[in-house]
PDB file of C-alpha atoms in Angstrom:
ATOM      1  CA  UNK A   1      15.662 -10.157  57.426  1.00 66.00           C
ATOM      2  CA  UNK A   2      18.450  -8.856  55.149  1.00 70.00           C
ATOM      3  CA  UNK A   3      20.920  -8.818  58.054  1.00 74.00           C
ATOM      4  CA  UNK A   4      20.004 -12.415  58.966  1.00 73.00           C
ATOM      5  CA  UNK A   5      20.460 -13.553  55.365  1.00 72.00           C
ATOM      6  CA  UNK A   6      23.842 -11.786  55.095  1.00 74.00           C
ATOM      7  CA  UNK A   7      25.108 -13.304  58.356  1.00 76.00           C
ATOM      8  CA  UNK A   8      24.221 -16.752  57.102  1.00 74.00           C
ATOM      9  CA  UNK A   9      25.920 -16.217  53.739  1.00 75.00           C
ATOM     10  CA  UNK A  10      29.116 -14.297  54.460  1.00 78.00           C
ATOM     11  CA  UNK A  11      30.512 -16.682  57.096  1.00 86.00           C
ATOM     12  CA  UNK A  12      30.376 -19.818  54.909  1.00 85.00           C
ATOM     13  CA  UNK A  13      33.646 -19.070  53.091  1.00 83.00           C
ATOM     14  CA  UNK A  14      35.459 -18.671  56.410  1.00 88.00           C
ATOM     15  CA  UNK A  15      33.755 -21.859  57.595  1.00 89.00           C
ATOM     16  CA  UNK A  16      35.165 -23.764  54.647  1.00 86.00           C
ATOM     17  CA  UNK A  17      38.736 -22.571  55.312  1.00 87.00           C
ATOM     18  CA  UNK A  18      38.497 -23.385  59.057  1.00 90.00           C
ATOM     19  CA  UNK A  19      37.047 -26.793  58.222  1.00 90.00           C
ATOM     20  CA  UNK A  20      40.003 -27.633  56.003  1.00 86.00           C
ATOM     21  CA  UNK A  21      42.391 -26.420  58.705  1.00 87.00           C
ATOM     22  CA  UNK A  22      40.900 -27.895  61.888  1.00 89.00           C
ATOM     23  CA  UNK A  23      38.647 -30.712  60.656  1.00 89.00           C
ATOM     24  CA  UNK A  24      34.939 -31.239  60.085  1.00 92.00           C
ATOM     25  CA  UNK A  25      33.758 -32.533  63.479  1.00 92.00           C
ATOM     26  CA  UNK A  26      34.969 -29.616  65.603  1.00 92.00           C
ATOM     27  CA  UNK A  27      33.622 -27.007  63.217  1.00 93.00           C
ATOM     28  CA  UNK A  28      30.236 -28.678  63.608  1.00 94.00           C
ATOM     29  CA  UNK A  29      30.278 -29.614  67.304  1.00 94.00           C
ATOM     30  CA  UNK A  30      31.860 -26.630  69.041  1.00 94.00           C
ATOM     31  CA  UNK A  31      29.589 -23.870  67.583  1.00 94.00           C
ATOM     32  CA  UNK A  32      26.587 -26.061  68.495  1.00 96.00           C
ATOM     33  CA  UNK A  33      27.139 -25.370  72.199  1.00 97.00           C
ATOM     34  CA  UNK A  34      26.723 -21.635  71.560  1.00 97.00           C
ATOM     35  CA  UNK A  35      23.220 -22.057  70.156  1.00 97.00           C
ATOM     36  CA  UNK A  36      21.424 -22.882  73.459  1.00 97.00           C
ATOM     37  CA  UNK A  37      22.452 -19.679  75.286  1.00 97.00           C
ATOM     38  CA  UNK A  38      21.947 -17.541  72.169  1.00 96.00           C
ATOM     39  CA  UNK A  39      18.383 -18.767  71.638  1.00 96.00           C
ATOM     40  CA  UNK A  40      17.658 -18.493  75.382  1.00 96.00           C
ATOM     41  CA  UNK A  41      18.845 -14.887  75.338  1.00 96.00           C
ATOM     42  CA  UNK A  42      16.854 -14.219  72.174  1.00 95.00           C
ATOM     43  CA  UNK A  43      13.730 -15.439  73.974  1.00 93.00           C
ATOM     44  CA  UNK A  44      14.386 -12.951  76.781  1.00 94.00           C
ATOM     45  CA  UNK A  45      14.979 -10.032  74.438  1.00 92.00           C
ATOM     46  CA  UNK A  46      12.662  -7.037  75.048  1.00 88.00           C
ATOM     47  CA  UNK A  47      13.627  -5.116  71.894  1.00 90.00           C
ATOM     48  CA  UNK A  48      13.858  -6.204  68.268  1.00 87.00           C
ATOM     49  CA  UNK A  49      17.412  -4.906  67.964  1.00 90.00           C
ATOM     50  CA  UNK A  50      18.806  -7.195  70.663  1.00 93.00           C
ATOM     51  CA  UNK A  51      16.791 -10.070  69.244  1.00 92.00           C
ATOM     52  CA  UNK A  52      18.345  -9.509  65.819  1.00 91.00           C
ATOM     53  CA  UNK A  53      21.843  -9.379  67.347  1.00 93.00           C
ATOM     54  CA  UNK A  54      21.431 -12.816  68.976  1.00 94.00           C
ATOM     55  CA  UNK A  55      19.885 -14.304  65.842  1.00 92.00           C
ATOM     56  CA  UNK A  56      22.705 -12.893  63.656  1.00 92.00           C
ATOM     57  CA  UNK A  57      25.226 -14.522  65.967  1.00 94.00           C
ATOM     58  CA  UNK A  58      23.386 -17.870  65.727  1.00 94.00           C
ATOM     59  CA  UNK A  59      23.135 -17.566  61.955  1.00 90.00           C
ATOM     60  CA  UNK A  60      26.831 -16.774  61.639  1.00 92.00           C
ATOM     61  CA  UNK A  61      27.797 -19.844  63.677  1.00 94.00           C
ATOM     62  CA  UNK A  62      25.410 -21.991  61.626  1.00 92.00           C
ATOM     63  CA  UNK A  63      27.055 -20.698  58.458  1.00 89.00           C
ATOM     64  CA  UNK A  64      30.449 -21.698  59.830  1.00 92.00           C
ATOM     65  CA  UNK A  65      29.151 -25.238  60.233  1.00 93.00           C
ATOM     66  CA  UNK A  66      27.543 -25.729  56.828  1.00 90.00           C
ATOM     67  CA  UNK A  67      30.661 -26.379  54.681  1.00 90.00           C
ATOM     68  CA  UNK A  68      31.738 -29.059  57.230  1.00 92.00           C
ATOM     69  CA  UNK A  69      28.373 -30.801  56.959  1.00 92.00           C
ATOM     70  CA  UNK A  70      28.616 -31.061  53.174  1.00 89.00           C
ATOM     71  CA  UNK A  71      32.272 -32.073  53.303  1.00 90.00           C
ATOM     72  CA  UNK A  72      31.619 -34.748  55.905  1.00 92.00           C
ATOM     73  CA  UNK A  73      28.871 -36.256  53.781  1.00 90.00           C
ATOM     74  CA  UNK A  74      31.114 -36.323  50.720  1.00 89.00           C
ATOM     75  CA  UNK A  75      33.958 -37.917  52.679  1.00 90.00           C
ATOM     76  CA  UNK A  76      31.724 -40.517  54.361  1.00 89.00           C
ATOM     77  CA  UNK A  77      30.313 -42.262  51.285  1.00 88.00           C
ATOM     78  CA  UNK A  78      31.682 -43.644  47.997  1.00 89.00           C
ATOM     79  CA  UNK A  79      31.631 -41.227  45.053  1.00 84.00           C
ATOM     80  CA  UNK A  80      28.829 -43.114  43.331  1.00 85.00           C
ATOM     81  CA  UNK A  81      26.628 -42.720  46.440  1.00 83.00           C
ATOM     82  CA  UNK A  82      27.125 -39.039  47.074  1.00 82.00           C
ATOM     83  CA  UNK A  83      24.052 -37.925  45.135  1.00 78.00           C
ATOM     84  CA  UNK A  84      21.830 -40.209  47.233  1.00 80.00           C
ATOM     85  CA  UNK A  85      23.611 -39.110  50.419  1.00 83.00           C
ATOM     86  CA  UNK A  86      23.058 -35.431  49.688  1.00 82.00           C
ATOM     87  CA  UNK A  87      19.431 -36.036  48.727  1.00 78.00           C
ATOM     88  CA  UNK A  88      18.909 -37.857  52.034  1.00 80.00           C
ATOM     89  CA  UNK A  89      20.433 -34.948  53.951  1.00 83.00           C
ATOM     90  CA  UNK A  90      18.261 -32.433  52.080  1.00 78.00           C
ATOM     91  CA  UNK A  91      15.191 -34.608  52.688  1.00 78.00           C
ATOM     92  CA  UNK A  92      15.639 -34.363  56.445  1.00 83.00           C
ATOM     93  CA  UNK A  93      16.280 -30.615  56.129  1.00 80.00           C
ATOM     94  CA  UNK A  94      13.007 -30.258  54.253  1.00 77.00           C
ATOM     95  CA  UNK A  95      11.201 -32.425  56.831  1.00 79.00           C
ATOM     96  CA  UNK A  96      12.398 -30.030  59.528  1.00 78.00           C
ATOM     97  CA  UNK A  97      11.257 -27.053  57.496  1.00 75.00           C
ATOM     98  CA  UNK A  98       7.858 -28.751  57.072  1.00 75.00           C
ATOM     99  CA  UNK A  99       7.284 -30.046  60.575  1.00 80.00           C
ATOM    100  CA  UNK A 100       8.482 -26.815  62.286  1.00 78.00           C
ATOM    101  CA  UNK A 101       5.770 -24.522  60.855  1.00 74.00           C
ATOM    102  CA  UNK A 102       3.126 -27.237  61.415  1.00 76.00           C
ATOM    103  CA  UNK A 103       4.045 -27.414  65.100  1.00 81.00           C
ATOM    104  CA  UNK A 104       4.279 -23.619  65.252  1.00 76.00           C
ATOM    105  CA  UNK A 105       0.770 -23.358  63.815  1.00 75.00           C
ATOM    106  CA  UNK A 106      -0.583 -25.263  66.819  1.00 80.00           C
ATOM    107  CA  UNK A 107       1.630 -23.646  69.458  1.00 84.00           C
ATOM    108  CA  UNK A 108       1.540 -19.952  68.480  1.00 79.00           C
ATOM    109  CA  UNK A 109      -2.098 -19.380  69.637  1.00 81.00           C
ATOM    110  CA  UNK A 110      -1.365 -21.146  72.943  1.00 85.00           C
ATOM    111  CA  UNK A 111       2.263 -20.437  73.881  1.00 87.00           C
ATOM    112  CA  UNK A 112       4.244 -17.200  74.132  1.00 88.00           C
ATOM    113  CA  UNK A 113       6.953 -16.785  71.538  1.00 88.00           C
ATOM    114  CA  UNK A 114       9.707 -16.694  74.188  1.00 91.00           C
ATOM    115  CA  UNK A 115       8.823 -20.226  75.295  1.00 92.00           C
ATOM    116  CA  UNK A 116       9.276 -21.407  71.703  1.00 90.00           C
ATOM    117  CA  UNK A 117      12.790 -19.914  71.890  1.00 93.00           C
ATOM    118  CA  UNK A 118      13.413 -21.740  75.164  1.00 95.00           C
ATOM    119  CA  UNK A 119      12.294 -25.030  73.541  1.00 92.00           C
ATOM    120  CA  UNK A 120      14.606 -24.350  70.596  1.00 92.00           C
ATOM    121  CA  UNK A 121      17.418 -23.730  73.074  1.00 96.00           C
ATOM    122  CA  UNK A 122      16.812 -27.120  74.689  1.00 96.00           C
ATOM    123  CA  UNK A 123      16.641 -28.975  71.359  1.00 93.00           C
ATOM    124  CA  UNK A 124      19.895 -27.350  70.139  1.00 96.00           C
ATOM    125  CA  UNK A 125      21.590 -28.455  73.391  1.00 97.00           C
ATOM    126  CA  UNK A 126      20.542 -32.064  72.678  1.00 97.00           C
ATOM    127  CA  UNK A 127      21.885 -31.694  69.146  1.00 95.00           C
ATOM    128  CA  UNK A 128      25.216 -30.362  70.466  1.00 96.00           C
ATOM    129  CA  UNK A 129      25.578 -33.395  72.791  1.00 96.00           C
ATOM    130  CA  UNK A 130      24.729 -35.794  69.940  1.00 95.00           C
ATOM    131  CA  UNK A 131      27.254 -34.191  67.620  1.00 94.00           C
ATOM    132  CA  UNK A 132      30.121 -34.277  70.093  1.00 94.00           C
ATOM    133  CA  UNK A 133      29.406 -37.958  70.943  1.00 95.00           C
ATOM    134  CA  UNK A 134      28.544 -39.537  67.628  1.00 94.00           C
ATOM    135  CA  UNK A 135      30.101 -37.547  64.799  1.00 92.00           C
ATOM    136  CA  UNK A 136      33.333 -39.072  63.505  1.00 91.00           C
ATOM    137  CA  UNK A 137      36.113 -36.989  61.944  1.00 90.00           C
ATOM    138  CA  UNK A 138      36.431 -37.621  58.196  1.00 88.00           C
ATOM    139  CA  UNK A 139      39.123 -35.114  57.277  1.00 81.00           C
ATOM    140  CA  UNK A 140      42.160 -37.194  58.257  1.00 68.00           C
ATOM    141  CA  UNK A 141      44.628 -36.361  55.531  1.00 55.00           C
ATOM    142  CA  UNK A 142      45.468 -32.699  55.840  1.00 51.00           C
ATOM    143  CA  UNK A 143      48.202 -31.485  53.534  1.00 50.00           C
ATOM    144  CA  UNK A 144      49.600 -28.037  53.111  1.00 52.00           C
ATOM    145  CA  UNK A 145      48.618 -26.458  49.811  1.00 51.00           C
ATOM    146  CA  UNK A 146      49.697 -23.364  48.002  1.00 53.00           C
ATOM    147  CA  UNK A 147      46.982 -20.848  48.780  1.00 54.00           C
ATOM    148  CA  UNK A 148      47.533 -18.888  45.580  1.00 54.00           C
ATOM    149  CA  UNK A 149      47.220 -22.011  43.437  1.00 55.00           C
ATOM    150  CA  UNK A 150      44.157 -23.108  45.395  1.00 58.00           C
ATOM    151  CA  UNK A 151      42.415 -19.776  44.814  1.00 60.00           C
ATOM    152  CA  UNK A 152      43.492 -19.783  41.161  1.00 63.00           C
ATOM    153  CA  UNK A 153      41.965 -23.238  40.663  1.00 64.00           C
ATOM    154  CA  UNK A 154      38.841 -22.242  42.579  1.00 64.00           C
ATOM    155  CA  UNK A 155      38.099 -19.071  40.613  1.00 66.00           C
ATOM    156  CA  UNK A 156      38.637 -20.412  37.085  1.00 71.00           C
ATOM    157  CA  UNK A 157      36.219 -19.624  34.258  1.00 74.00           C
ATOM    158  CA  UNK A 158      34.121 -22.761  34.700  1.00 78.00           C
ATOM    159  CA  UNK A 159      33.773 -22.201  38.446  1.00 75.00           C
ATOM    160  CA  UNK A 160      32.867 -18.543  37.971  1.00 79.00           C
ATOM    161  CA  UNK A 161      30.046 -19.546  35.596  1.00 82.00           C
ATOM    162  CA  UNK A 162      28.757 -22.020  38.164  1.00 78.00           C
ATOM    163  CA  UNK A 163      28.891 -19.360  40.906  1.00 74.00           C
ATOM    164  CA  UNK A 164      27.065 -16.897  38.641  1.00 82.00           C
ATOM    165  CA  UNK A 165      24.346 -19.422  37.837  1.00 82.00           C
ATOM    166  CA  UNK A 166      23.868 -20.412  41.482  1.00 73.00           C
ATOM    167  CA  UNK A 167      23.940 -16.771  42.621  1.00 74.00           C
ATOM    168  CA  UNK A 168      21.194 -15.916  40.125  1.00 78.00           C
ATOM    169  CA  UNK A 169      19.142 -18.912  41.264  1.00 73.00           C
ATOM    170  CA  UNK A 170      19.418 -17.988  44.947  1.00 70.00           C
ATOM    171  CA  UNK A 171      18.646 -14.365  44.147  1.00 72.00           C
ATOM    172  CA  UNK A 172      15.447 -15.595  42.572  1.00 74.00           C
ATOM    173  CA  UNK A 173      14.686 -17.709  45.645  1.00 70.00           C
ATOM    174  CA  UNK A 174      15.268 -14.772  48.003  1.00 67.00           C
ATOM    175  CA  UNK A 175      13.038 -12.528  45.938  1.00 67.00           C
ATOM    176  CA  UNK A 176      10.249 -15.114  46.062  1.00 67.00           C
ATOM    177  CA  UNK A 177      10.022 -18.226  48.262  1.00 63.00           C
ATOM    178  CA  UNK A 178      12.931 -17.641  50.691  1.00 64.00           C
ATOM    179  CA  UNK A 179      12.345 -13.965  51.250  1.00 64.00           C
ATOM    180  CA  UNK A 180       9.894 -12.263  53.610  1.00 70.00           C
ATOM    181  CA  UNK A 181       7.547 -11.241  50.841  1.00 71.00           C
ATOM    182  CA  UNK A 182       5.235 -14.275  50.937  1.00 75.00           C
ATOM    183  CA  UNK A 183       4.680 -13.835  54.681  1.00 75.00           C
ATOM    184  CA  UNK A 184       4.109 -10.083  54.223  1.00 75.00           C
ATOM    185  CA  UNK A 185       1.704 -10.623  51.352  1.00 77.00           C
ATOM    186  CA  UNK A 186      -0.208 -13.370  53.228  1.00 77.00           C
ATOM    187  CA  UNK A 187      -0.569 -11.087  56.276  1.00 79.00           C
ATOM    188  CA  UNK A 188      -1.192  -7.696  54.696  1.00 77.00           C
ATOM    189  CA  UNK A 189      -3.131  -8.634  51.557  1.00 79.00           C
ATOM    190  CA  UNK A 190      -4.691 -12.023  52.334  1.00 81.00           C
ATOM    191  CA  UNK A 191      -5.252 -11.140  56.009  1.00 82.00           C
ATOM    192  CA  UNK A 192      -3.957 -14.485  57.258  1.00 79.00           C
ATOM    193  CA  UNK A 193      -2.925 -14.726  60.893  1.00 77.00           C
ATOM    194  CA  UNK A 194       0.363 -16.253  62.097  1.00 71.00           C
ATOM    195  CA  UNK A 195      -0.970 -19.752  62.537  1.00 72.00           C
ATOM    196  CA  UNK A 196      -2.359 -19.840  58.988  1.00 74.00           C
ATOM    197  CA  UNK A 197       0.883 -18.487  57.543  1.00 74.00           C
ATOM    198  CA  UNK A 198       2.709 -21.333  59.316  1.00 70.00           C
ATOM    199  CA  UNK A 199       0.229 -23.752  57.761  1.00 72.00           C
ATOM    200  CA  UNK A 200       0.955 -22.284  54.353  1.00 72.00           C
ATOM    201  CA  UNK A 201       4.699 -22.915  54.769  1.00 70.00           C
ATOM    202  CA  UNK A 202       4.104 -26.391  56.142  1.00 68.00           C
ATOM    203  CA  UNK A 203       2.035 -27.352  53.086  1.00 70.00           C
ATOM    204  CA  UNK A 204       4.783 -25.983  50.808  1.00 68.00           C
ATOM    205  CA  UNK A 205       7.323 -28.067  52.724  1.00 65.00           C
ATOM    206  CA  UNK A 206       5.156 -31.170  52.399  1.00 68.00           C
ATOM    207  CA  UNK A 207       5.109 -30.740  48.615  1.00 68.00           C
ATOM    208  CA  UNK A 208       8.917 -30.398  48.697  1.00 65.00           C
ATOM    209  CA  UNK A 209       9.237 -33.646  50.701  1.00 63.00           C
ATOM    210  CA  UNK A 210       7.086 -35.533  48.198  1.00 69.00           C
ATOM    211  CA  UNK A 211       9.106 -34.199  45.276  1.00 66.00           C
ATOM    212  CA  UNK A 212      12.370 -35.021  47.102  1.00 62.00           C
ATOM    213  CA  UNK A 213      11.258 -38.641  47.644  1.00 63.00           C
ATOM    214  CA  UNK A 214      10.354 -38.894  43.962  1.00 67.00           C
ATOM    215  CA  UNK A 215      13.754 -37.502  43.047  1.00 62.00           C
ATOM    216  CA  UNK A 216      15.541 -40.092  45.207  1.00 57.00           C
ATOM    217  CA  UNK A 217      13.626 -42.924  43.498  1.00 58.00           C
ATOM    218  CA  UNK A 218      14.578 -41.626  40.069  1.00 59.00           C
ATOM    219  CA  UNK A 219      18.216 -40.827  40.876  1.00 55.00           C
TER     220      UNK A 219
END
């Protein structure tokens, strides 16, 4: 779990630099075509080590994409609509996090895990096709900047305080809700099986969706 979290985190800075250099669309679309074979191979893995390798590769590519997603949203809407745009994006992310465990709860007792990976591979292929066809480039005005000045402006005192605050917040999340500890506790202490643990996460996601909708209305 730690390796998966690191792979998703460490590649985002590189993803931001590549996005500014080559544009948003291609940093989103091209890595998407690597997901189908990676998830297919993960489903065929016979050892946890090879499974982790394929998932780390998928997480790393996903991390490369994330800065481009956020940048594309910011560049696609007026400044006064960015808050609503981001909340809409996060709403659909939460819906996916909610619906996924709910579907998993029903499928796990009936379907082998490898077939769930195959299904994920197929869905990611459809996503890749949709992204290459329908995403429009938003980063049109690319100008050369002094890298030293850019880094100096990025790591000023105000930005460092923001980074410290967000790092502390995400550390708290990873020690509680985003970490493996809830699943381990539910299984080892509460004796819940996999389908019930998926239900637990689905209910948590449902609460997040309701709160997100309330937040949009009060934005």
